[in-house]
Coordinates of C-alpha atoms in Angstrom, one line a residue:
X1 CA 0.0 0.0 0.0
X2 CA 1.4 3.4 -0.9
X3 CA 2.3 5.9 1.8
X4 CA -0.4 8.3 0.6
X5 CA -3.1 5.6 0.8
X6 CA -1.9 4.7 4.3
X7 CA -2.3 8.3 5.5
X8 CA -5.7 8.6 3.9
X9 CA -6.8 5.4 5.5
X10 CA -5.8 6.6 8.9
X11 CA -7.8 9.8 8.4
X12 CA -10.8 7.9 7.1
X13 CA -10.8 5.5 10.1
X14 CA -10.7 8.5 12.5
X15 CA -13.5 10.3 10.7
X16 CA -15.6 7.1 10.4
X17 CA -15.3 6.6 14.2
X18 CA -16.3 10.1 14.9
X19 CA -19.5 9.7 12.8
X20 CA -20.6 6.3 14.1
X21 CA -19.5 6.1 17.8
X22 CA -22.6 6.5 20.0
X23 CA -22.2 8.3 23.3
X24 CA -18.5 9.0 22.7
X25 CA -16.7 12.3 23.3
X26 CA -14.8 14.2 20.6
X27 CA -11.4 12.8 19.8
X28 CA -8.4 14.5 21.5
X29 CA -4.7 14.1 21.5
X30 CA -2.8 12.2 24.2
X31 CA -0.3 14.0 26.4
X32 CA 3.2 14.1 24.8
X33 CA 1.8 13.6 21.3
X34 CA 4.1 14.7 18.5
X35 CA 2.9 15.9 15.1
X36 CA 2.7 12.3 13.7
X37 CA 1.3 10.5 16.7
X38 CA -2.4 11.0 16.1
X39 CA -2.2 9.6 12.6
X40 CA 0.0 6.8 13.9
X41 CA -2.6 5.9 16.5
X42 CA -5.3 5.1 13.9
X43 CA -6.5 1.6 13.9
X44 CA -3.8 -1.0 13.9
X45 CA -4.1 -3.4 10.9
X46 CA -2.2 -6.4 9.6
X47 CA -0.4 -5.9 6.3
X48 CA 2.2 -8.1 4.6
X49 CA 2.4 -10.3 7.7
X50 CA 3.1 -7.4 10.1
X51 CA 1.1 -5.2 12.5
X52 CA 1.1 -1.7 10.9
X53 CA 0.0 1.6 12.4
X54 CA -1.9 4.4 10.8
X55 CA 1.3 5.6 9.0
X56 CA 2.1 2.1 7.7
X57 CA 5.0 1.6 10.1
X58 CA 5.7 -1.9 11.4
X59 CA 4.5 -2.2 15.0
X60 CA 5.7 -4.5 17.8
X61 CA 3.3 -5.0 20.7
X62 CA 4.9 -5.7 24.0
X63 CA 3.3 -5.7 27.4
X64 CA 1.4 -7.8 29.9
X65 CA -1.8 -9.6 30.7
X66 CA -4.1 -7.4 32.8
X67 CA -4.8 -9.4 34.9
X68 CA -5.4 -12.7 36.6
X69 CA -7.5 -10.8 39.1
X70 CA -10.3 -11.3 36.5
X71 CA -10.3 -15.0 37.4
X72 CA -11.3 -14.1 41.0
X73 CA -14.5 -13.2 42.6
X74 CA -13.2 -10.6 45.0
X75 CA -13.5 -7.8 42.4
X76 CA -16.4 -9.4 40.5
X77 CA -14.5 -10.5 37.4
X78 CA -12.7 -7.2 36.9
X79 CA -8.9 -6.7 36.8
X80 CA -9.1 -3.8 39.3
X81 CA -11.1 -2.7 42.3
X82 CA -11.4 0.8 40.9
X83 CA -10.6 3.0 38.0
X84 CA -8.0 4.8 40.2
X85 CA -6.2 1.4 40.6
X86 CA -6.4 0.8 36.8
X87 CA -4.8 4.2 36.1
X88 CA -2.1 3.6 38.7
X89 CA -1.4 0.2 37.1
X90 CA -1.4 1.6 33.6
X91 CA 1.2 4.3 34.4
X92 CA 3.4 1.8 36.2
X93 CA 3.1 -0.7 33.3
X94 CA 4.3 1.9 30.9
X95 CA 7.0 3.6 33.0
X96 CA 8.4 0.5 34.9
X97 CA 7.5 -2.4 32.7
X98 CA 8.1 -0.7 29.3
X99 CA 4.8 -2.0 27.9
X100 CA 2.9 -0.4 25.0
X101 CA 0.0 -2.9 25.0
X102 CA -2.1 -5.2 27.3
X103 CA -4.2 -8.2 26.9
X104 CA -7.2 -7.2 29.0
X105 CA -9.1 -10.1 30.6
X106 CA -12.9 -10.2 30.6
X107 CA -15.2 -12.7 32.3
X108 CA -18.2 -14.3 30.5
X109 CA -19.6 -15.2 34.0
X110 CA -19.9 -11.6 35.1
X111 CA -20.8 -10.2 31.7
X112 CA -23.8 -12.5 31.5
X113 CA -24.8 -13.6 35.0
X114 CA -28.3 -14.3 33.9
X115 CA -28.9 -16.1 30.6
X116 CA -29.7 -13.7 27.8
X117 CA -29.0 -10.6 29.9
X118 CA -25.7 -8.8 29.9
X119 CA -24.8 -6.8 33.1
X120 CA -24.5 -3.1 32.0
X121 CA -22.7 -2.3 35.3
X122 CA -20.0 -4.9 34.6
X123 CA -19.6 -3.7 31.0
X124 CA -19.4 -0.1 32.1
X125 CA -16.8 -0.8 34.8
X126 CA -14.7 -2.9 32.4
X127 CA -14.8 -0.2 29.7
X128 CA -13.8 2.4 32.3
X129 CA -10.8 0.3 33.2
X130 CA -9.9 -0.3 29.5
X131 CA -10.1 3.5 29.0
X132 CA -7.4 4.0 31.8
X133 CA -4.9 2.1 29.7
X134 CA -5.9 3.7 26.4
X135 CA -5.5 7.2 27.9
X136 CA -2.0 6.2 29.0
X137 CA -1.0 5.5 25.4
X138 CA -1.3 1.7 25.8
X139 CA -3.0 -0.4 23.1
X140 CA -5.5 -3.0 24.3
X141 CA -6.8 -6.3 23.1
X142 CA -9.6 -7.8 25.3
X143 CA -9.8 -11.5 26.0
X144 CA -12.8 -13.5 27.2
X145 CA -10.8 -15.6 29.6
X146 CA -11.5 -19.2 30.8
X147 CA -9.6 -21.9 32.5
X148 CA -11.1 -25.2 33.3
X149 CA -14.3 -23.8 31.9
X150 CA -16.0 -22.5 35.1
X151 CA -15.5 -22.0 38.8
X152 CA -18.9 -23.4 39.3
X153 CA -17.8 -26.9 38.3
X154 CA -15.7 -27.2 41.4
X155 CA -16.7 -28.2 44.9
X156 CA -16.2 -25.8 47.8
X157 CA -13.4 -28.0 49.3
X158 CA -11.7 -28.7 46.0
X159 CA -7.9 -28.4 45.5
X160 CA -8.6 -26.4 42.4
X161 CA -10.9 -23.8 40.8
X162 CA -11.8 -22.5 37.4
X163 CA -13.1 -19.4 35.7
X164 CA -15.1 -18.5 32.6
X165 CA -18.6 -19.7 32.0
X166 CA -21.5 -18.5 34.2
X167 CA -23.2 -20.6 36.9
X168 CA -26.3 -21.0 34.7
X169 CA -24.2 -22.6 32.0
X170 CA -23.0 -25.2 34.4
X171 CA -26.4 -25.8 35.9
X172 CA -27.7 -26.8 32.4
X173 CA -25.5 -29.8 32.3
X174 CA -25.6 -33.0 34.4
X175 CA -21.9 -33.0 35.0
X176 CA -20.2 -35.5 37.2
X177 CA -18.6 -34.5 40.5
X178 CA -15.3 -32.9 39.7
X179 CA -12.2 -35.1 40.4
X180 CA -8.7 -34.9 38.9
X181 CA -7.1 -37.9 40.6
X182 CA -3.3 -37.5 41.1
X183 CA -2.9 -34.0 39.6
X184 CA -0.1 -32.0 41.1
X185 CA -0.6 -29.2 38.4
X186 CA -4.0 -27.5 37.9
X187 CA -3.7 -27.7 34.1
X188 CA -4.1 -31.5 34.3
X189 CA -7.8 -30.9 35.0
X190 CA -8.1 -29.9 31.3
X191 CA -7.8 -33.5 30.2
X192 CA -8.3 -35.5 33.5
X193 CA -11.3 -34.0 35.2
X194 CA -14.5 -35.4 33.7
X195 CA -16.6 -32.4 34.8
X196 CA -14.3 -30.1 32.9
X197 CA -13.9 -32.2 29.8
X198 CA -17.7 -32.8 29.5
X199 CA -18.6 -29.2 30.0
X200 CA -16.0 -28.0 27.6
X201 CA -17.3 -30.6 25.0
X202 CA -20.8 -29.2 25.4
X203 CA -19.7 -25.7 24.7
X204 CA -17.9 -26.6 21.5
X205 CA -20.9 -28.6 20.3
X206 CA -23.4 -25.9 21.3
X207 CA -25.3 -28.1 23.7
X208 CA -28.1 -26.1 25.4
X209 CA -27.3 -23.3 23.0
X210 CA -24.2 -22.4 25.1
X211 CA -22.0 -21.3 22.2
X212 CA -24.8 -19.2 20.7
X213 CA -25.3 -17.5 24.1
X214 CA -21.6 -16.7 24.4
X215 CA -21.4 -15.3 20.9
X216 CA -24.4 -13.1 21.7
X217 CA -22.8 -11.8 24.8
X218 CA -19.5 -11.2 23.0
X219 CA -21.2 -9.1 20.4
X220 CA -23.1 -7.1 23.0
X221 CA -19.8 -6.5 24.9
X222 CA -18.0 -5.4 21.8
X223 CA -20.8 -3.1 20.8
X224 CA -20.9 -1.5 24.2
X225 CA -17.1 -1.0 24.3
X226 CA -17.2 0.7 20.8
X227 CA -20.1 2.9 21.7
X228 CA -18.6 4.1 25.0
X229 CA -15.1 5.0 23.8
X230 CA -14.1 8.0 21.8
X231 CA -13.0 7.4 18.2
X232 CA -9.4 8.0 19.4
X233 CA -9.7 5.6 22.2
X234 CA -11.4 2.9 20.2
X235 CA -8.6 3.1 17.6
X236 CA -6.3 1.9 20.4
X237 CA -8.3 -1.3 20.8
X238 CA -6.4 -3.5 18.4
X239 CA -8.5 -6.6 18.3
X240 CA -10.2 -9.3 20.4
X241 CA -9.1 -12.7 21.7
X242 CA -12.3 -14.8 21.5
X243 CA -11.4 -17.7 23.8
X244 CA -8.4 -18.4 26.0
X245 CA -6.5 -21.7 25.5
X246 CA -9.1 -23.7 23.6
X247 CA -9.2 -27.5 23.9
X248 CA -11.8 -30.0 22.8
X249 CA -12.4 -31.4 26.3
X250 CA -12.9 -34.8 24.7
X251 CA -12.6 -35.8 21.1
X252 CA -15.3 -37.7 19.1
X253 CA -14.6 -41.2 18.1
X254 CA -11.9 -41.2 15.5
X255 CA -11.4 -37.4 15.7
X256 CA -7.9 -36.0 15.9
X257 CA -6.8 -32.7 17.4
X258 CA -6.1 -31.4 13.9
X259 CA -9.5 -32.4 12.6
X260 CA -11.1 -30.8 15.7
X261 CA -9.3 -27.5 14.9
X262 CA -10.5 -27.7 11.3
X263 CA -14.1 -28.8 11.9
X264 CA -15.0 -27.3 15.3
X265 CA -12.6 -24.6 16.4
X266 CA -12.1 -22.8 13.1
X267 CA -15.9 -22.5 12.4
X268 CA -16.3 -21.0 15.9
X269 CA -13.7 -18.3 15.0
X270 CA -15.5 -17.6 11.7
X271 CA -18.7 -17.0 13.7
X272 CA -16.9 -14.8 16.2
X273 CA -15.3 -12.8 13.3
X274 CA -18.9 -12.2 12.0
X275 CA -19.9 -11.0 15.5
X276 CA -17.0 -8.6 15.5
X277 CA -18.1 -7.2 12.2
X278 CA -21.7 -6.8 13.4
X279 CA -20.5 -5.0 16.5
X280 CA -18.5 -2.4 14.4
X281 CA -15.1 -4.0 14.8
X282 CA -14.7 -4.7 11.0
X283 CA -11.2 -3.1 10.8
X284 CA -9.8 -5.0 13.8
X285 CA -8.4 -8.6 13.7
X286 CA -9.5 -11.5 15.7
X287 CA -6.6 -12.8 17.8
X288 CA -7.3 -16.6 17.4
X289 CA -5.6 -19.3 19.4
X290 CA -5.0 -22.9 18.2
X291 CA -5.4 -26.0 20.4
X292 CA -3.4 -25.0 23.5
X293 CA -1.3 -28.2 23.3
X294 CA -0.1 -27.6 19.7
X295 CA 3.3 -26.4 20.9
X296 CA 3.7 -28.2 24.2
X297 CA 7.4 -29.0 24.8
X298 CA 6.7 -32.2 26.6
X299 CA 6.1 -34.9 24.0
X300 CA 3.3 -36.8 25.7
X301 CA 1.3 -33.5 26.1
X302 CA 1.8 -32.3 22.5
X303 CA -1.2 -32.6 20.1
X304 CA -1.1 -31.9 16.4
X305 CA -2.4 -28.4 15.6
X306 CA -1.5 -24.8 14.9
X307 CA -4.5 -24.1 12.7
X308 CA -2.8 -26.2 10.0
X309 CA -5.8 -26.2 7.7
X310 CA -6.8 -22.5 8.0
X311 CA -5.8 -19.5 6.0
X312 CA -6.1 -16.6 8.4
X313 CA -5.1 -13.6 6.4
X314 CA -5.2 -10.0 7.5
X315 CA -8.5 -10.2 9.5
X316 CA -6.9 -12.6 12.0
X317 CA -3.8 -12.8 14.1
X318 CA -2.1 -16.1 14.9
X319 CA -2.2 -15.9 18.7
X320 CA -0.6 -18.5 20.9
X321 CA 0.9 -19.1 24.4
X322 CA 4.2 -20.7 25.5
X323 CA 5.2 -22.0 28.9
X324 CA 8.2 -24.2 29.3
X325 CA 6.4 -27.1 30.9
X326 CA 9.7 -29.0 31.2
X327 CA 11.1 -26.2 33.4
X328 CA 7.9 -25.8 35.4
X329 CA 7.7 -29.6 36.0
X330 CA 10.9 -29.6 38.0
X331 CA 11.5 -33.1 36.6
X332 CA 12.0 -32.9 32.8
X333 CA 14.5 -30.0 33.0
X334 CA 16.9 -30.0 35.9
X335 CA 19.1 -27.0 35.0
X336 CA 18.4 -23.5 34.0
X337 CA 17.5 -22.0 30.6
X338 CA 20.4 -21.2 28.3
X339 CA 21.3 -18.9 25.4
X340 CA 18.9 -19.8 22.6
X341 CA 16.7 -22.1 24.6
X342 CA 13.5 -21.0 22.9
X343 CA 14.5 -19.7 19.5
X344 CA 13.3 -22.9 17.9
X345 CA 9.9 -22.8 19.7
X346 CA 9.3 -19.2 18.9
X347 CA 10.6 -19.7 15.4
X348 CA 7.9 -22.2 14.9
X349 CA 5.3 -19.5 15.9
X350 CA 6.8 -17.2 13.3
X351 CA 6.6 -19.9 10.6
X352 CA 3.0 -20.8 11.4
X353 CA 2.0 -17.1 11.2
X354 CA 3.7 -16.8 7.8
X355 CA 2.1 -19.9 6.6
X356 CA -1.4 -18.7 7.6
X357 CA -0.8 -15.3 5.9
X358 CA -0.7 -13.1 9.0
X359 CA 1.4 -11.9 11.9
X360 CA 1.8 -13.6 15.4
X361 CA 1.6 -12.7 19.0
X362 CA 2.6 -14.8 22.0
X363 CA -0.2 -13.6 24.3
X364 CA 1.0 -15.5 27.3
X365 CA 4.4 -16.6 28.5
X366 CA 6.0 -16.8 31.9
X367 CA 7.3 -18.9 34.8
X368 CA 6.6 -19.2 38.5
X369 CA 8.3 -16.6 40.7
X370 CA 8.0 -18.6 43.9
X371 CA 8.1 -22.3 44.7
X372 CA 10.5 -25.1 44.0
X373 CA 11.3 -24.2 40.3
X374 CA 11.4 -20.4 40.8
X375 CA 15.2 -20.4 40.7
X376 CA 14.9 -21.0 36.9
X377 CA 12.8 -17.8 36.4
X378 CA 15.6 -15.3 35.6
X379 CA 17.0 -17.5 32.8
X380 CA 13.7 -18.7 31.5
X381 CA 12.3 -15.2 31.1
X382 CA 15.5 -13.9 29.6
X383 CA 15.5 -16.7 27.0
X384 CA 11.9 -16.1 26.2
X385 CA 12.4 -12.4 25.6
X386 CA 15.5 -13.2 23.6
X387 CA 13.4 -15.5 21.4
X388 CA 10.8 -12.8 20.9
X389 CA 13.5 -10.4 19.7
X390 CA 15.2 -12.8 17.3
X391 CA 15.2 -16.4 16.0
X392 CA 19.0 -16.5 16.3
X393 CA 20.7 -17.3 19.6
X394 CA 23.0 -14.7 21.1
X395 CA 26.2 -16.5 20.5
X396 CA 25.4 -16.6 16.8
X397 CA 23.7 -13.3 16.3
X398 CA 26.5 -11.1 15.1
X399 CA 27.6 -13.8 12.6
X400 CA 24.1 -14.4 11.3
X401 CA 21.9 -11.3 11.9
X402 CA 20.1 -11.7 8.5
X403 CA 18.3 -14.8 9.9
X404 CA 17.0 -12.8 12.8
X405 CA 13.5 -12.8 11.4
X406 CA 10.6 -10.5 12.4
X407 CA 10.5 -9.2 16.0
X408 CA 7.6 -11.0 17.7
X409 CA 4.9 -9.3 19.7
X410 CA 4.2 -10.7 23.2
X411 CA 2.3 -10.2 26.4
X412 CA 3.9 -11.6 29.6
X413 CA 1.7 -13.3 32.2
X414 CA 1.0 -11.2 34.2
X415 CA 0.6 -7.7 35.7
X416 CA -1.4 -7.9 38.9
X417 CA -0.8 -5.1 41.4
X418 CA -2.7 -7.0 44.1
X419 CA -0.1 -9.9 44.1
X420 CA 0.3 -11.1 47.6
X421 CA -2.6 -8.9 48.9
X422 CA -5.6 -10.8 47.7
X423 CA -8.6 -11.9 49.8
X424 CA -10.3 -14.6 47.6
X425 CA -12.7 -17.1 49.0
X426 CA -11.7 -20.1 46.9
X427 CA -14.8 -21.7 45.5
X428 CA -16.8 -19.5 47.9
X429 CA -15.3 -21.3 50.9
X430 CA -14.7 -19.0 53.9
X431 CA -12.1 -21.6 55.2
X432 CA -10.1 -21.3 52.0
X433 CA -9.1 -17.6 51.9
X434 CA -6.4 -17.1 49.3
X435 CA -4.0 -14.2 49.9
X436 CA -0.6 -15.3 48.6
X437 CA 0.7 -14.8 45.1
X438 CA -2.0 -14.6 42.4
X439 CA -4.6 -16.2 44.7
X440 CA -5.5 -18.7 42.0
X441 CA -4.5 -22.4 42.0
X442 CA -1.3 -21.5 43.8
X443 CA 0.1 -19.5 40.9
X444 CA 2.6 -16.7 41.4
X445 CA 3.6 -15.0 38.2
X446 CA 2.9 -11.3 38.5
X447 CA 5.8 -9.0 37.5
X448 CA 4.5 -6.3 39.8
X449 CA 3.1 -5.8 43.3
X450 CA 2.2 -2.9 45.6
X451 CA 4.6 -1.9 48.4
X452 CA 3.4 -0.9 51.8
X453 CA 2.8 2.7 50.7
X454 CA 0.6 1.5 47.8
X455 CA 3.2 2.2 45.1
X456 CA 3.7 -0.3 42.3
X457 CA 7.1 -2.0 42.3
X458 CA 8.6 -4.6 40.1
X459 CA 9.2 -8.2 41.4
X460 CA 11.6 -9.0 38.6
X461 CA 14.8 -7.5 37.3
X462 CA 13.9 -4.2 35.6
X463 CA 16.8 -4.7 33.2
X464 CA 15.0 -7.7 31.8
X465 CA 11.4 -6.3 31.8
X466 CA 11.9 -2.7 30.7
X467 CA 13.6 -3.4 27.4
X468 CA 14.6 -1.7 24.2
X469 CA 12.4 -2.9 21.4
X470 CA 11.4 -1.4 18.0
X471 CA 7.8 -0.3 18.8
X472 CA 7.4 1.2 15.3
X473 CA 9.7 0.9 12.3
X474 CA 9.4 3.1 9.3
X475 CA 10.1 0.5 6.7
X476 CA 11.0 -3.2 7.2
X477 CA 12.9 -4.4 10.3
X478 CA 15.5 -6.9 9.2
X479 CA 17.3 -7.7 12.5
X480 CA 17.1 -6.8 16.1
X481 CA 18.8 -7.8 19.4
X482 CA 18.9 -6.5 22.9
X483 CA 21.5 -7.6 25.5
X484 CA 19.7 -6.7 28.7
X485 CA 22.5 -7.9 31.1
X486 CA 19.8 -9.1 33.5
X487 CA 20.8 -11.0 36.6
X488 CA 20.4 -14.5 37.9
X489 CA 21.2 -13.8 41.6
X490 CA 24.6 -12.2 41.6
X491 CA 25.4 -13.4 38.1
X492 CA 25.2 -11.1 35.1
X493 CA 23.7 -13.0 32.1
X494 CA 25.5 -11.9 29.0
X495 CA 24.4 -14.1 26.1
X496 CA 25.2 -11.8 23.2
X497 CA 28.6 -10.2 23.7
X498 CA 30.0 -7.9 21.1
X499 CA 32.5 -9.9 19.1
X500 CA 36.2 -9.1 19.4
X501 CA 36.2 -8.4 15.6
X502 CA 34.5 -5.1 16.6
X503 CA 36.8 -3.8 19.3
X504 CA 35.6 -0.2 19.3
X505 CA 32.0 -1.2 19.4
X506 CA 32.9 -3.5 22.3
X507 CA 34.7 -0.7 24.1
X508 CA 31.8 1.7 23.6
X509 CA 29.3 -0.9 25.0
X510 CA 31.5 -2.0 27.9
X511 CA 29.6 -3.8 30.5
X512 CA 26.4 -1.9 29.8
X513 CA 23.2 -2.8 28.0
X514 CA 22.9 -2.4 24.2
X515 CA 20.4 -2.9 21.4
X516 CA 21.0 -3.0 17.7
X517 CA 18.4 -2.7 15.0
X518 CA 18.8 -3.0 11.2
X519 CA 16.0 -1.9 8.9
X520 CA 15.2 -0.9 5.4
X521 CA 13.5 2.5 4.9
X522 CA 10.3 3.1 3.0
X523 CA 10.3 6.8 2.3
X524 CA 8.5 7.8 5.5
X525 CA 9.0 11.3 6.9
X526 CA 7.9 9.9 10.3
X527 CA 10.6 8.3 12.5
X528 CA 11.4 4.8 13.5
X529 CA 10.7 4.4 17.3
X530 CA 12.5 2.3 19.9
X531 CA 11.3 2.2 23.4
X532 CA 13.9 3.5 25.8
X533 CA 14.0 1.9 29.2
X534 CA 14.6 3.9 32.4
X535 CA 18.1 2.5 32.4
X536 CA 18.8 4.5 29.3
X537 CA 18.7 8.1 30.5
X538 CA 19.8 10.7 28.0
X539 CA 22.9 11.5 30.1
X540 CA 24.3 8.1 29.5
X541 CA 22.8 7.0 26.2
X542 CA 24.9 6.6 23.1
X543 CA 23.6 6.0 19.6
X544 CA 25.9 5.0 16.7
X545 CA 24.1 4.8 13.4
X546 CA 24.6 5.5 9.7
X547 CA 22.4 8.5 10.5
X548 CA 25.1 9.9 12.8
X549 CA 26.6 9.4 16.2
X550 CA 25.2 11.0 19.4
X551 CA 26.0 10.9 23.1
X552 CA 23.1 12.3 25.1
X553 CA 20.5 12.5 22.3
X554 CA 18.7 15.8 21.9
X555 CA 15.0 16.5 22.0
X556 CA 13.1 15.6 18.9
X557 CA 12.6 17.9 16.0
X558 CA 11.7 17.1 12.4
X559 CA 15.2 17.9 11.3
X560 CA 17.0 15.9 14.0
X561 CA 17.8 12.4 12.7
X562 CA 18.6 10.9 16.2
X563 CA 16.6 12.3 19.1
X564 CA 14.5 11.4 22.1
X565 CA 10.9 12.3 23.2
X566 CA 8.3 11.2 25.7
X567 CA 6.0 8.4 24.6
X568 CA 2.4 9.5 24.3
X569 CA 0.2 9.1 27.4
X570 CA 1.9 11.3 30.0
X571 CA 3.4 8.4 31.9
X572 CA 7.0 9.5 31.7
X573 CA 8.1 6.7 29.4
X574 CA 10.5 7.6 26.6
X575 CA 11.4 6.7 23.1
X576 CA 14.3 7.1 20.7
X577 CA 13.3 8.5 17.3
X578 CA 15.4 7.8 14.2
X579 CA 14.4 9.7 11.0
X580 CA 15.5 8.4 7.6
X581 CA 13.2 9.9 4.9
X582 CA 14.8 7.9 2.1
X583 CA 13.4 4.8 0.5
X584 CA 14.9 1.3 0.1
X585 CA 18.0 2.1 2.1
X586 CA 19.6 -0.1 4.8
X587 CA 20.0 1.6 8.1
X588 CA 21.3 0.5 11.5
X589 CA 21.3 2.0 15.0
X590 CA 23.3 0.8 18.0
X591 CA 21.9 2.1 21.3
X592 CA 24.1 1.7 24.4
X593 CA 24.2 2.9 28.0
X594 CA 27.9 2.6 28.8
X595 CA 29.1 4.2 32.1
X596 CA 31.3 6.8 30.5
X597 CA 31.1 9.2 27.6
X598 CA 32.9 7.8 24.6
X599 CA 35.4 9.9 22.8
X600 CA 34.8 11.2 19.3
X601 CA 37.5 8.8 18.0
X602 CA 35.8 5.8 19.5
X603 CA 32.4 6.9 18.1
X604 CA 33.9 7.3 14.7
X605 CA 35.7 4.0 14.8
X606 CA 32.6 2.2 16.1
X607 CA 30.6 3.6 13.3
X608 CA 33.1 2.4 10.7
X609 CA 33.1 -1.0 12.2
X610 CA 29.3 -1.3 12.2
X611 CA 29.0 0.0 8.7
X612 CA 31.5 -2.6 7.4
X613 CA 29.7 -5.3 9.4
X614 CA 26.3 -4.4 8.0
X615 CA 27.6 -4.2 4.4
X616 CA 29.1 -7.7 4.8
X617 CA 26.1 -9.3 6.5
X618 CA 23.3 -7.7 4.5
X619 CA 24.9 -7.5 1.1

C-alpha cells in the first residue's frame, strides 16, 4: 500500500469513528503527542504479515496480561477494584515495565450472570478500566478468559478452581462431581477432570445453545465498548481474543486434534469474526488461538495443531501461548535455561503465522516466581524475551543477523498489582481464603506488586522487563537484538557479547546494555521508534548509526535524525526517534548505555566497524 493511501486510510478511520460512535466524546490528542502521533494511533491493521499503524509503520506490541484478578470473585471479574487502581497500574506498566499494550481479561460469567442478559454495570466498569490504559497510550486487546471452563464446576473443598462460564451454563449440564485424581498441576484438569472435559465438550458442540449465548454476549460486549469509547480511544483497541486456551475437552470417536481444529474450532472463529463485524469491529483482527497443546514442549502433552488447515489472512492474528512445561515440572529440565533455549519454539510460531498469511503474538508466556522451580525464572524469562527479539541465539547473532526474522509481539503473564494482597474465598469457601501470590490455584507469576505505601514496584529484574524494542519501524525491520545484562542472583547474564572483531563497538558498549536494529527504509517522513528503558537516561545513552553518532541524544525535531521524546500518554516513558526519509536504504542503529562518555574517536571508529559489518552481513 502506498504511503499516501496509508495516510488517507488513517484519516478515514478516525472520521468514520467520529461519525458512528454512539455516546462518545470528541477525539483528543494524548499528552506528549508529537505531530505524527495522532495519525500513527489510527486503527492497527495487519499488512504483509506485520502489524502496521496508521502511518504504515511496522509495530511490535509488548506488554502484559491485565490481569489474573479477573479470574477471581473478589472484584467481581474485573482486573481492578477501581478506575484509580487501573490508572495507577497503567502508568506503572508503561514507566516501569516498558509495555505499549495489554491483553485485557474479561469474564463471561460476570458479563452474562443471567442467561440472555448482559450486566451493564459490569460492561461499564470494564470499559472504564480499559479506558485508563488507552489514555496512558497503551493499546488494548480484550480476551474472554476461561480456565477449566468455570469455577462453578468445582466443589467448595476442591484443591482447584476454574473461571469463565457463568453458573447458569454449568447448571444446564448434568456433569459428574469434579475429580482430577493424582494431579499436582492445575492444568491436568483440562484432560483428566470429567466435569471439565464434558462441560468443555458441550460448549464446543453448542449443547443447550451455550456457544450461541456466548457469541451473543461477546457481540453485545464489543458493541458496548465501541459505543462508549471515543474514536481515538477505540482506535487503540487493536482486536479481540475470542477464547483463552481452547481445547476439545474430549474428542469424538476417530477425531484427531487437527480435525477438531478444522471442523470445530475454526468454524467458531468464523462465527466470532462475524460478530466482531456486526459490532462495528470490522477493521480489527481476531486474535485466534490454536489448540493449546499444539506447541507443548513435553512430547506426551503435544497434540497436532496450529490451525494447519486454516488461512487466516489480515483479518486474523495467529495468537498462541508458550510456557516451558519442562522447566515448570521440576522433573524434565533440571538445569536453568540457556542462550537460545526457545529460539526454535518461537521460530515455529513465526513460521505458522507466515504460513497462515498473518502476523503472530505470544499472548501468554511466563514462569513461577516462587516455589520449587522459581530459581529458573531469571534465565527462562531472559531466554523467552531473547526469542521474541530474534530467531538467532545470542552466540550466533553477530555472525548471522540476517536470519533474525521479524520481532515478535508478546504479552507476559501477568501484571497484577494485588499480588500477595488478595482476599479470595476459593470456590466461595470461607475456610479457604487465598491471599498469597496470584490467589488462583497456587500461581505466582505477577511481574508487579504494591509496596506498603501502595506504590507499584517490580518483582523481577527491571533490566529484563523494561527493554529496548522497535515499537514502530518506518520500513522493514531486518534484524534486532537487545542484550539486557539481567541478573540471575549475583550473576550477570551476557548471552550476546559484542565480538572481538568489533573492538571499538565492544569498548563503547563496555559492561552496559545495548540494542541493535537493522531496517530498510520506505520513504516515510515519520521516524522509527525504539522504546527507551529507564536504564537509558539521556545523560548516559549513546547512539551509533549510519544516520550519525550521538552521546546524550537531543530532544526531537523534524530535522533531528537521532533524538528522544516522551512516549504518548503522560506516563514519563521515553522513546528514541530515528528519522530516515529515504526509501529502500539499509539503516542501522546501535543504542548503548555505557558508564562513561565515549570519545569522538571511539564513536567514529565504532561507526566504521558497524558500517562494514552491515555491508558484509546484508549484502
